[in-house]
Coordinates of C-alpha atoms in Angstrom, one line a residue:
Chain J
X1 CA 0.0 0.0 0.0
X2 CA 1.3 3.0 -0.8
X3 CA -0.1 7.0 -0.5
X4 CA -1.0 9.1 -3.2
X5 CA -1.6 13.0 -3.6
X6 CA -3.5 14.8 -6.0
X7 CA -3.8 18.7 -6.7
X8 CA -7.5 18.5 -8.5
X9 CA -9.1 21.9 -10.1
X10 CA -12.6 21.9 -11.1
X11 CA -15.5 24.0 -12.0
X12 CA -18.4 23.7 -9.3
X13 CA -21.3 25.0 -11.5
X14 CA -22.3 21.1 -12.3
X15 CA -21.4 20.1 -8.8
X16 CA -23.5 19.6 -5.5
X17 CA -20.1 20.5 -4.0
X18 CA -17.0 18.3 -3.1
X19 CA -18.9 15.5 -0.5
X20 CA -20.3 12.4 -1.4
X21 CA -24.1 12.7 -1.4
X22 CA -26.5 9.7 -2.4
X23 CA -28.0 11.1 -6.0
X24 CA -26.4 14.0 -6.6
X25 CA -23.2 14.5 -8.7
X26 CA -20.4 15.6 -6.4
X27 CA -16.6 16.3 -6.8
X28 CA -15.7 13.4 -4.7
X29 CA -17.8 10.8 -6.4
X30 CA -16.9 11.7 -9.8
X31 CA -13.0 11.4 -8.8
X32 CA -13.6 7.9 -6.5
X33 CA -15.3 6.1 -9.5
X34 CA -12.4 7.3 -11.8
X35 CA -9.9 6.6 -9.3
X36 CA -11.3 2.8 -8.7
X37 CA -12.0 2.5 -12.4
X38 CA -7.9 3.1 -12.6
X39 CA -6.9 1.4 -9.4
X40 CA -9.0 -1.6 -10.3
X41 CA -10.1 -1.7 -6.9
X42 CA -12.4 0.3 -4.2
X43 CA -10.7 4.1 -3.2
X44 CA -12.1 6.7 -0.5
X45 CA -10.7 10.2 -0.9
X46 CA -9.8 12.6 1.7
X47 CA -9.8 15.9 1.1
X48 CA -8.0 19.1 2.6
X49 CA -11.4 19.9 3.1
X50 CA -15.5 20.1 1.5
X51 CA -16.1 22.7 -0.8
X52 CA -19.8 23.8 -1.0
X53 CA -22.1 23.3 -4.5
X54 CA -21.5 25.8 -6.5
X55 CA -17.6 26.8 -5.0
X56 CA -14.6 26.3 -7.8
X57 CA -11.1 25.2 -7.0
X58 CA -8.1 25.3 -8.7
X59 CA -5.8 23.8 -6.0
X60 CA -8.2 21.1 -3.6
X61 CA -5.2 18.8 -2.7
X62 CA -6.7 15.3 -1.5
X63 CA -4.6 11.6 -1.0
X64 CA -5.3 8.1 -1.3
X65 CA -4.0 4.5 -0.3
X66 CA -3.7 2.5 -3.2
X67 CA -1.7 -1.2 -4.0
X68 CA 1.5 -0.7 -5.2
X69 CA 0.0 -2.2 -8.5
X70 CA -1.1 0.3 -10.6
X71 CA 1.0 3.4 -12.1
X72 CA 3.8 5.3 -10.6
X73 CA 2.1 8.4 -8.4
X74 CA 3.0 10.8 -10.7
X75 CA 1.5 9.0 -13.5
X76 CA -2.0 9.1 -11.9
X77 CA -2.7 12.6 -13.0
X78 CA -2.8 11.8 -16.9
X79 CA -4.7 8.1 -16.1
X80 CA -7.3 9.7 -14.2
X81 CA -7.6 12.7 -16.7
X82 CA -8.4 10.2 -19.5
X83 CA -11.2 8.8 -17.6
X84 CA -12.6 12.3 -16.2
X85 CA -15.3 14.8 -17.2
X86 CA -13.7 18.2 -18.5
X87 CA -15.2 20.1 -15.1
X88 CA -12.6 17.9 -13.3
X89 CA -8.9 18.0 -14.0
X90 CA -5.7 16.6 -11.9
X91 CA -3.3 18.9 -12.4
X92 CA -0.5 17.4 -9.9
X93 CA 0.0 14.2 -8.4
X94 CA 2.7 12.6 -6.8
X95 CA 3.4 9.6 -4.0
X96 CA 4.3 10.9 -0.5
X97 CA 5.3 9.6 2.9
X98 CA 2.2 8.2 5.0
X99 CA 2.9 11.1 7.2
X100 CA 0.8 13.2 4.8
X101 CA -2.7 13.8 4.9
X102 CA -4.8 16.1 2.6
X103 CA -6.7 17.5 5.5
X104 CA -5.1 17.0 9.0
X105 CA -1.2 18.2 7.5
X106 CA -2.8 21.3 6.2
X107 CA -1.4 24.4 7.4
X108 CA -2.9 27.2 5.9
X109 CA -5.9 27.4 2.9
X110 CA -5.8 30.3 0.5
X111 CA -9.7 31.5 -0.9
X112 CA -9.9 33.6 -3.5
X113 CA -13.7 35.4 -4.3
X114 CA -14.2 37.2 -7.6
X115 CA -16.4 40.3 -7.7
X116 CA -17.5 42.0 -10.9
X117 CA -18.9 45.7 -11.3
X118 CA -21.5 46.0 -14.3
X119 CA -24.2 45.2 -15.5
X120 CA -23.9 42.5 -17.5
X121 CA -21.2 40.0 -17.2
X122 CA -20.3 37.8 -20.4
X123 CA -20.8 34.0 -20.8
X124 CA -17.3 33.8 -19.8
X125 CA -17.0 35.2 -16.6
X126 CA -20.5 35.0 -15.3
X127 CA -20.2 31.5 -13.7
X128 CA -17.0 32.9 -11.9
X129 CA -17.8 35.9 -10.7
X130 CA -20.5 38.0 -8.1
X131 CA -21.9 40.3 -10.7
X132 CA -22.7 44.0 -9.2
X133 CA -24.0 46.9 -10.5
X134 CA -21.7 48.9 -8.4
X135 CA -18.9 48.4 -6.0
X136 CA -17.2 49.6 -3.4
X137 CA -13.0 51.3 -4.2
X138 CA -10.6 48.7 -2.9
X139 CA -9.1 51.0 -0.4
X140 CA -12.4 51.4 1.3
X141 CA -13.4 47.4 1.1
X142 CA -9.9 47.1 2.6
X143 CA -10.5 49.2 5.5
X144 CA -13.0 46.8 6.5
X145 CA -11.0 43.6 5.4
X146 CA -7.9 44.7 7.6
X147 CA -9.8 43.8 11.0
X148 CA -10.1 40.4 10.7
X149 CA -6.8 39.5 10.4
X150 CA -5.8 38.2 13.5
X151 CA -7.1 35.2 15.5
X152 CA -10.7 35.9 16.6
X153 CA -14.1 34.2 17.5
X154 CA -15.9 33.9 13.8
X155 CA -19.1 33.1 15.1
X156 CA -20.9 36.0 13.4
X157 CA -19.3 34.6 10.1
X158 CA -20.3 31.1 10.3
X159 CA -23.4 29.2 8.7
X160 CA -25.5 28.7 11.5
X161 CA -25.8 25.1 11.1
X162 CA -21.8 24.9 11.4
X163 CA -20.7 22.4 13.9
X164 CA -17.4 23.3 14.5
X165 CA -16.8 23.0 18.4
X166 CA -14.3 26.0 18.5
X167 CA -15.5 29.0 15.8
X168 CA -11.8 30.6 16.8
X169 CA -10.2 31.1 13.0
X170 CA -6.6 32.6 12.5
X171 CA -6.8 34.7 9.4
X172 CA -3.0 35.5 8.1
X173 CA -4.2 37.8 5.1
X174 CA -7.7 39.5 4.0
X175 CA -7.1 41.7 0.8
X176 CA -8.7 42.9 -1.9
X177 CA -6.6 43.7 -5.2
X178 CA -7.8 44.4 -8.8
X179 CA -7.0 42.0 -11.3
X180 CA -7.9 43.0 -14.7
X181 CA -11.8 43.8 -14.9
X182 CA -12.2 42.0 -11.0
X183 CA -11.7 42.7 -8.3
X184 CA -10.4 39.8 -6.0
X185 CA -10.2 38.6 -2.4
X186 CA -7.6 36.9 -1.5
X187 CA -7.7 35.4 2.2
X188 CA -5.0 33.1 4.0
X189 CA -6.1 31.0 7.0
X190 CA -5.4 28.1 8.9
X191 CA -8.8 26.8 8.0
X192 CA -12.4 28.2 8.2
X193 CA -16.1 27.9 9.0
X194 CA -19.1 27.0 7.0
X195 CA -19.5 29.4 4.6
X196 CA -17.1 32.3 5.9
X197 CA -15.6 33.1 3.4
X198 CA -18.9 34.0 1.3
X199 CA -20.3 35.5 4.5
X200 CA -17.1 38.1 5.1
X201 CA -17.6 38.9 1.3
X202 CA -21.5 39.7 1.4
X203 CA -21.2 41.5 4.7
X204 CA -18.1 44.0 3.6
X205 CA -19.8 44.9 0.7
X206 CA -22.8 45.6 3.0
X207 CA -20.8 48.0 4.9
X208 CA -18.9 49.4 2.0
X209 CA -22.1 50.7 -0.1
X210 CA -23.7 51.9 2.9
X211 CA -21.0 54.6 4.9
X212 CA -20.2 52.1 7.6
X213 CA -16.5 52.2 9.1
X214 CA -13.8 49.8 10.0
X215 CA -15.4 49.6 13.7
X216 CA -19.1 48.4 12.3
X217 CA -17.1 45.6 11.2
X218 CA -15.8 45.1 14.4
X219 CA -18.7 45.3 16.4
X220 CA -20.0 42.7 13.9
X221 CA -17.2 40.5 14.9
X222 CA -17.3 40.8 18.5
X223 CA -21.2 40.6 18.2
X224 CA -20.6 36.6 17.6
X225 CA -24.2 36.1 16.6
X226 CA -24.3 35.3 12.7
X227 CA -27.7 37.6 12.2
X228 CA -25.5 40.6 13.4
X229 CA -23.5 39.7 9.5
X230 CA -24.8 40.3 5.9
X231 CA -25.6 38.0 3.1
X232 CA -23.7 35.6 2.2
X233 CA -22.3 36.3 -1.4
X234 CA -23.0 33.8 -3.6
X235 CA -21.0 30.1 -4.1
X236 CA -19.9 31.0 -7.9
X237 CA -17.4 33.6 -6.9
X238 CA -15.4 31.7 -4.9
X239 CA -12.3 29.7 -5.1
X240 CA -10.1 27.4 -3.1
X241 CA -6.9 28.8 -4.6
X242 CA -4.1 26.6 -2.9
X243 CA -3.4 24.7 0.0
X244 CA 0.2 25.1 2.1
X245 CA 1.5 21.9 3.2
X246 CA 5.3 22.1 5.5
X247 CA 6.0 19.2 3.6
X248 CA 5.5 20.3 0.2
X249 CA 3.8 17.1 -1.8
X250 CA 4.3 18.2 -5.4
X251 CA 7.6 19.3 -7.0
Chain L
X1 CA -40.7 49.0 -38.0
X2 CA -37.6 49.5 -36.6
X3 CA -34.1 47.6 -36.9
X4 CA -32.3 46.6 -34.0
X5 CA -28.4 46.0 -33.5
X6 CA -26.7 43.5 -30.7
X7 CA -23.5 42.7 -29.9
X8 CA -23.7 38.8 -28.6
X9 CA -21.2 37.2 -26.5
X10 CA -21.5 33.2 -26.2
X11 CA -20.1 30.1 -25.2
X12 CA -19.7 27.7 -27.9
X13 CA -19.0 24.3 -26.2
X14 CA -22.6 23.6 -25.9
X15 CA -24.1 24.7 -29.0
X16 CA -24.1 23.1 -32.9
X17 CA -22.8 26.7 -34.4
X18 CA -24.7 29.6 -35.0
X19 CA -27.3 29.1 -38.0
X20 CA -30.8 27.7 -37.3
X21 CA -30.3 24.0 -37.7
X22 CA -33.5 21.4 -37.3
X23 CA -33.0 19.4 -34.2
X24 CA -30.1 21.2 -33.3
X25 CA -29.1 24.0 -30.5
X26 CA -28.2 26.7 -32.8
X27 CA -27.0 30.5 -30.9
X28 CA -29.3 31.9 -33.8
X29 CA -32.1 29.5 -32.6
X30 CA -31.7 30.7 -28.9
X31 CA -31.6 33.7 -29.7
X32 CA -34.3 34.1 -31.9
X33 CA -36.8 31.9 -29.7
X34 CA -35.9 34.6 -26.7
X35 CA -36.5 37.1 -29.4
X36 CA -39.9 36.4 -30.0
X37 CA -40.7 36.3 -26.5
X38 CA -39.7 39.8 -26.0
X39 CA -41.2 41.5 -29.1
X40 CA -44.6 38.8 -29.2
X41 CA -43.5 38.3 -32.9
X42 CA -41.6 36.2 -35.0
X43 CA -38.2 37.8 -35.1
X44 CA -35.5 36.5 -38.0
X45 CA -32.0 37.7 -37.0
X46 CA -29.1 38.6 -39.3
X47 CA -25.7 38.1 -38.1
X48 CA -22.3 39.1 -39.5
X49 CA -21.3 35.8 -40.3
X50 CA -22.0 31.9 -39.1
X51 CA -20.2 30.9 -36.7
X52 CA -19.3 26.7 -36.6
X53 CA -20.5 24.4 -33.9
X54 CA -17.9 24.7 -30.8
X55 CA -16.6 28.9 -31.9
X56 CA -16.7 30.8 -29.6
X57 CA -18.0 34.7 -30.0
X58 CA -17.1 37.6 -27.6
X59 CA -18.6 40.2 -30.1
X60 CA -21.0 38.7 -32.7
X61 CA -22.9 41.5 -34.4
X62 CA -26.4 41.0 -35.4
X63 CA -29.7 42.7 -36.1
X64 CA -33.5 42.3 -36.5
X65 CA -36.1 44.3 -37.7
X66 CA -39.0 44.6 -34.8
X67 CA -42.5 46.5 -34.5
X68 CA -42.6 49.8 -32.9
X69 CA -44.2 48.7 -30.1
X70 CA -42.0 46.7 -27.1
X71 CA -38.8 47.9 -25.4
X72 CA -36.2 50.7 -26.7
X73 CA -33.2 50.0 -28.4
X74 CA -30.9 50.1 -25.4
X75 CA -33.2 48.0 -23.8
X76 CA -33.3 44.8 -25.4
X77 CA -30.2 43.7 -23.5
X78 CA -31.5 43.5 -20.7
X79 CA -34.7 41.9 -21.4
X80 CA -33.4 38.9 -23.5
X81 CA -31.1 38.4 -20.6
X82 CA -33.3 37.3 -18.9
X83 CA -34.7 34.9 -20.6
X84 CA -31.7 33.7 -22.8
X85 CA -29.8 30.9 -20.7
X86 CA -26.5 31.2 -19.2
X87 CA -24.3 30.7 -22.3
X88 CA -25.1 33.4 -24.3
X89 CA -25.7 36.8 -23.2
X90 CA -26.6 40.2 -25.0
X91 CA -23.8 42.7 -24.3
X92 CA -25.2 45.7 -26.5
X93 CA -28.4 46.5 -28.2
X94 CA -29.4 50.0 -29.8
X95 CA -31.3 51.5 -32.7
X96 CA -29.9 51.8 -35.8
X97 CA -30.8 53.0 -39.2
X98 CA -32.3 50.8 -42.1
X99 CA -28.9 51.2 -44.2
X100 CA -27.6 49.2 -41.2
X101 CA -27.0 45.6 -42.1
X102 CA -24.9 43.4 -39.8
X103 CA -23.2 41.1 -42.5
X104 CA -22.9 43.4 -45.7
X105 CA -22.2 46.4 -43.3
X106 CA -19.3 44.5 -41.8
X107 CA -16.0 46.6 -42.8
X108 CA -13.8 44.1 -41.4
X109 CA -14.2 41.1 -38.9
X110 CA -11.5 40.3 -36.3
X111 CA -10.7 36.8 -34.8
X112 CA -8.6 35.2 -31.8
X113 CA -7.6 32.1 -31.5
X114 CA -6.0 30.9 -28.3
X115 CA -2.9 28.5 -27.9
X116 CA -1.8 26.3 -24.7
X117 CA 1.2 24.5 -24.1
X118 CA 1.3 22.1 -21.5
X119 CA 0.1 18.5 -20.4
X120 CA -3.0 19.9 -18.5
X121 CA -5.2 22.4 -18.8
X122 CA -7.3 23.5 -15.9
X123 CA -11.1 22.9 -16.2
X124 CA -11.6 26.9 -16.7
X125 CA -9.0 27.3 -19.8
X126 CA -9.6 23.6 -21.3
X127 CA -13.2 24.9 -23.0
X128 CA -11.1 27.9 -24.2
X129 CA -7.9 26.8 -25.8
X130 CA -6.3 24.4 -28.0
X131 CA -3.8 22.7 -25.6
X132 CA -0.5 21.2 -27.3
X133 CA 2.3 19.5 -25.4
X134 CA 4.9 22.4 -27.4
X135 CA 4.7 25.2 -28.7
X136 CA 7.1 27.1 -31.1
X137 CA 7.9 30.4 -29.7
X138 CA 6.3 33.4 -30.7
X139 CA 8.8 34.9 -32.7
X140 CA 8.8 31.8 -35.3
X141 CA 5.1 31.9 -35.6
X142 CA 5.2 35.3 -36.7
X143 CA 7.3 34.7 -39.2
X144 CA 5.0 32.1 -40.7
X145 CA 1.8 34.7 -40.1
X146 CA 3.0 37.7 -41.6
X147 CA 3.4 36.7 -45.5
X148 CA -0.8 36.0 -45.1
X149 CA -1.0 39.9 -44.8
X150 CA -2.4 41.1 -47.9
X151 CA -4.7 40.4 -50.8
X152 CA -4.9 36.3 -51.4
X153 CA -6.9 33.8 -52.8
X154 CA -7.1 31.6 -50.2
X155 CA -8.4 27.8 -51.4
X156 CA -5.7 26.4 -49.6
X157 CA -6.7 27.4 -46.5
X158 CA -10.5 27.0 -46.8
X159 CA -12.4 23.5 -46.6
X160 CA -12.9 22.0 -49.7
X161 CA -16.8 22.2 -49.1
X162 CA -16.4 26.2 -48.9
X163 CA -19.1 27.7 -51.6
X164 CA -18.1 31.0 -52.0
X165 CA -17.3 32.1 -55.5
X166 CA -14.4 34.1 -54.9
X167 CA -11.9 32.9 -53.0
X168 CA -9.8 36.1 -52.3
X169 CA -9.6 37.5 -49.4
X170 CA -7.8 40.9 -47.7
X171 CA -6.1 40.2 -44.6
X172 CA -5.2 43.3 -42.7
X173 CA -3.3 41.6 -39.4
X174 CA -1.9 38.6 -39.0
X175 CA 0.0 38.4 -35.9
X176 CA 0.8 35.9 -32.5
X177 CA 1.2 37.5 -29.2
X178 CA 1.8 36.3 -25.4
X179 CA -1.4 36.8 -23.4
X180 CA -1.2 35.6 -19.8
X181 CA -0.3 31.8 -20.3
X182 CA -1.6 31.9 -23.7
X183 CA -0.4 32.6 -26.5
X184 CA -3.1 34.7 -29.3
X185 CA -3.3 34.5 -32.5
X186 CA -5.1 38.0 -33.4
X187 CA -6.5 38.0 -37.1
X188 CA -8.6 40.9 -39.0
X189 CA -9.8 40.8 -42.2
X190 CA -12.3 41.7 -44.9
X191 CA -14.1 38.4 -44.2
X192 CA -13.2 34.9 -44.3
X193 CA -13.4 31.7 -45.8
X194 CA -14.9 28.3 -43.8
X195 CA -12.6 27.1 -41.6
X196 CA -10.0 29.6 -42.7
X197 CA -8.7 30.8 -39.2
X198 CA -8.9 27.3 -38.0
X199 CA -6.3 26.0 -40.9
X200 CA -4.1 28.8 -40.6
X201 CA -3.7 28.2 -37.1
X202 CA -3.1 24.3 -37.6
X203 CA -0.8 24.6 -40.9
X204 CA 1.5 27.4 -39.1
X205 CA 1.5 24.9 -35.5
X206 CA 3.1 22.3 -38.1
X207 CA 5.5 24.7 -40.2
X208 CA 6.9 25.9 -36.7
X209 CA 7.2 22.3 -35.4
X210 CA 9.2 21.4 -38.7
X211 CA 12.2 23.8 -39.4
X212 CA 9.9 24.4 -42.4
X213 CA 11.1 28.6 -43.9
X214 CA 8.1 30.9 -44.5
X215 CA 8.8 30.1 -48.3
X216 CA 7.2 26.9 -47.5
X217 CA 4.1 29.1 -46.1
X218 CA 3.8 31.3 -49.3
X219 CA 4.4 28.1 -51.0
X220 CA 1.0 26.4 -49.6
X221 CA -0.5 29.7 -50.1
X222 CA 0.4 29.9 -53.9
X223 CA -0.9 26.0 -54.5
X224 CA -4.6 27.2 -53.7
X225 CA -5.5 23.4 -53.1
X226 CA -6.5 22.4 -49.5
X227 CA -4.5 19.1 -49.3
X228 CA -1.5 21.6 -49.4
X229 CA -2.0 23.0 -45.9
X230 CA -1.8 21.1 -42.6
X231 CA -5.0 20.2 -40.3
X232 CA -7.8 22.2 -38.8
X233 CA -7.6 23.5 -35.3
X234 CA -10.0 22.5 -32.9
X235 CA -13.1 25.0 -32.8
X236 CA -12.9 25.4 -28.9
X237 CA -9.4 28.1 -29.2
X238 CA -11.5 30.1 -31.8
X239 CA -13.3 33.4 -30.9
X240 CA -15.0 35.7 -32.7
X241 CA -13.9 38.8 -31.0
X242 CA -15.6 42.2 -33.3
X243 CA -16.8 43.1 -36.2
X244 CA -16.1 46.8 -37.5
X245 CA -18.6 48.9 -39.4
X246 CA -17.9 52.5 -40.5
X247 CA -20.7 54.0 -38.2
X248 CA -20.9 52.0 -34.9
X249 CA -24.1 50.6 -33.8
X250 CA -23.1 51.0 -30.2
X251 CA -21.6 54.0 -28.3

């Protein structure tokens, strides 16, 4: 037996998410039936963690244990890609010790959210972005991103179903930049709640459009009730962007 | 009775090309069923060209003629998006005058087509780009673009089943360009034959794999016989990208 990594990007508009779900067509099914279809026997993912329906990803990392039978670990990636719908692609894999694991080595998981200004966004971008008629200057959604960096009690961010026992979340970064007609939110984190991500997104451009300041956000925070928070911004705007391992498992 | 203008932006993976085929999901067909929900009549659209099953179009030009009654110009946009589905969306509309035509109006009509190299591409660039394992660098590719500038006939590069009479054509541009990971073939001409862009693409993709001179270029060029030239791109690297008229439907 023998551990295998995968860096897997796909596009989560066909997708009830990443989680096996009885019925519906989910990230994690679609790569376990292609996986045993190439391993010639039964494999159960794990993933760095679930991505909701809807979310993309461009770097989910998630291992295996397979028989040493079968091809070399870095072979996997063109196998499986034969055998894959074009929403799902592995774009890295590579055998690692049995020390690694997709979810519980994981230091830190990088987000990205899209946001659009317009009116109409083409067929192109649409299923990737949060389409706005207006939005807030970067400097002033920045003001309101800056305060959540830190380690703090995300309570007020999370879905309220979330059953994470501790809702204490260290955020390393929370930026907004421009990048060609978007403009992007990239957030570092050792990991996060149900839907916090989307939640911070909706909720800063709450305050931004409405002459809030940096210390509505806070009060927000410290508030730790999720109704004291804005919308949550819709699941196509999102991205998991990368995920840091110490170990690095792909060259 | 007025006449209409749009500018159309769609996704070509999912659709059988642009002209009204029986049986078939056509952009024209989409189009024209949304149109005639709008405007409560039959609406027949003219567009500046057919686009093949799989093209994609960033800035198809088309127009309709429409009773005086139902929403201005500037409106339409709006209105047929939302009904039209996700995949193609209506980036202008605006009245125009009746010496407005969007296909023998057309001064000149510009093209992209995008390049890859790598093993993998991701699920958000695979729909968009004709991957390849190499590619020749930019530089060489030009060399075998630039003797296509100018007044040709073109049989060599058009499929044999192309029925128009004359098979000259003006080529204004023909250049290759970095663009992100990509690398861009830009094209504008007078109009062009079927397939045309498509065979350029693949014949130069074989001349720069082959130490082949740009004298073997001109000499494919000069045999005006198909079987001279290499194979067709795929359709999926291929955009439409505008179409110039000498007064502007759209401010």
């Amino acid at each position: 037996v023998r551990r295998i990594a995968l860096r897997v990007a796909y596009d989560g508009t066909d997708f009830a998410g990443w989680q096996v779900q009885r019925d519906e067509r989910t990230v994690q099914g679609v790569l376990e039936a292609s996986l045993s279809e190439v391993c010639k026997e039964r494999i159960n993912l794990v993933a760095s963690g679930r991505t909701d329906s809807g979310v993309h990803a461009r770097g989910q990392v998630c291992h295996f244990d397979a028989a040493d039978t079968g091809p070399p670990g870095e072979k996997f990636s063109r196998a499986l890609n034969r055998v894959l719908p074009p929403d799902v692609r592995v774009m890295d894999s590579a055998a690692v010790g049995d020390a690694f694991h997709a979810r519980y080595a994981a230091r830190m998981r990088e987000y990205r959210y899209y946001l659009l200004e317009g009116r109409c966004a083409d067929p192109f971008e649409r299923p990737y972005c949060y389409l706005r008629a207006s939005l807030p200057p970067v400097e002033l959604l920045n003001r309101f991103a800056s305060p959540l960096v830190g380690t703090h009690d995300f309570t007020s961010f999370a879905a309220e179903k979330d059953e994470n026992e501790s809702k204490h979340r260290s955020i390393a970064s929370c930026a907004f930049y421009p990048e060609g007609p978007y403009t992007v939110l990239r957030i570092l984190g050792n990991s996060f709640l149900w839907k916090m991500v989307r939640t911070i997104v909706g909720t800063i451009l709450e305050l931004g459009g409405s002459g809030a300041t940096p210390r509505d956000l806070e009060n927000i925070l410290h508030a730790r009730d999720r109704k004291a928070a804005g919308a949550t911004a819709p699941a196509r705007g999102l991205f998991l962007y990368r995920v840091y391992y110490d170990e690095k498992p792909f060259t």
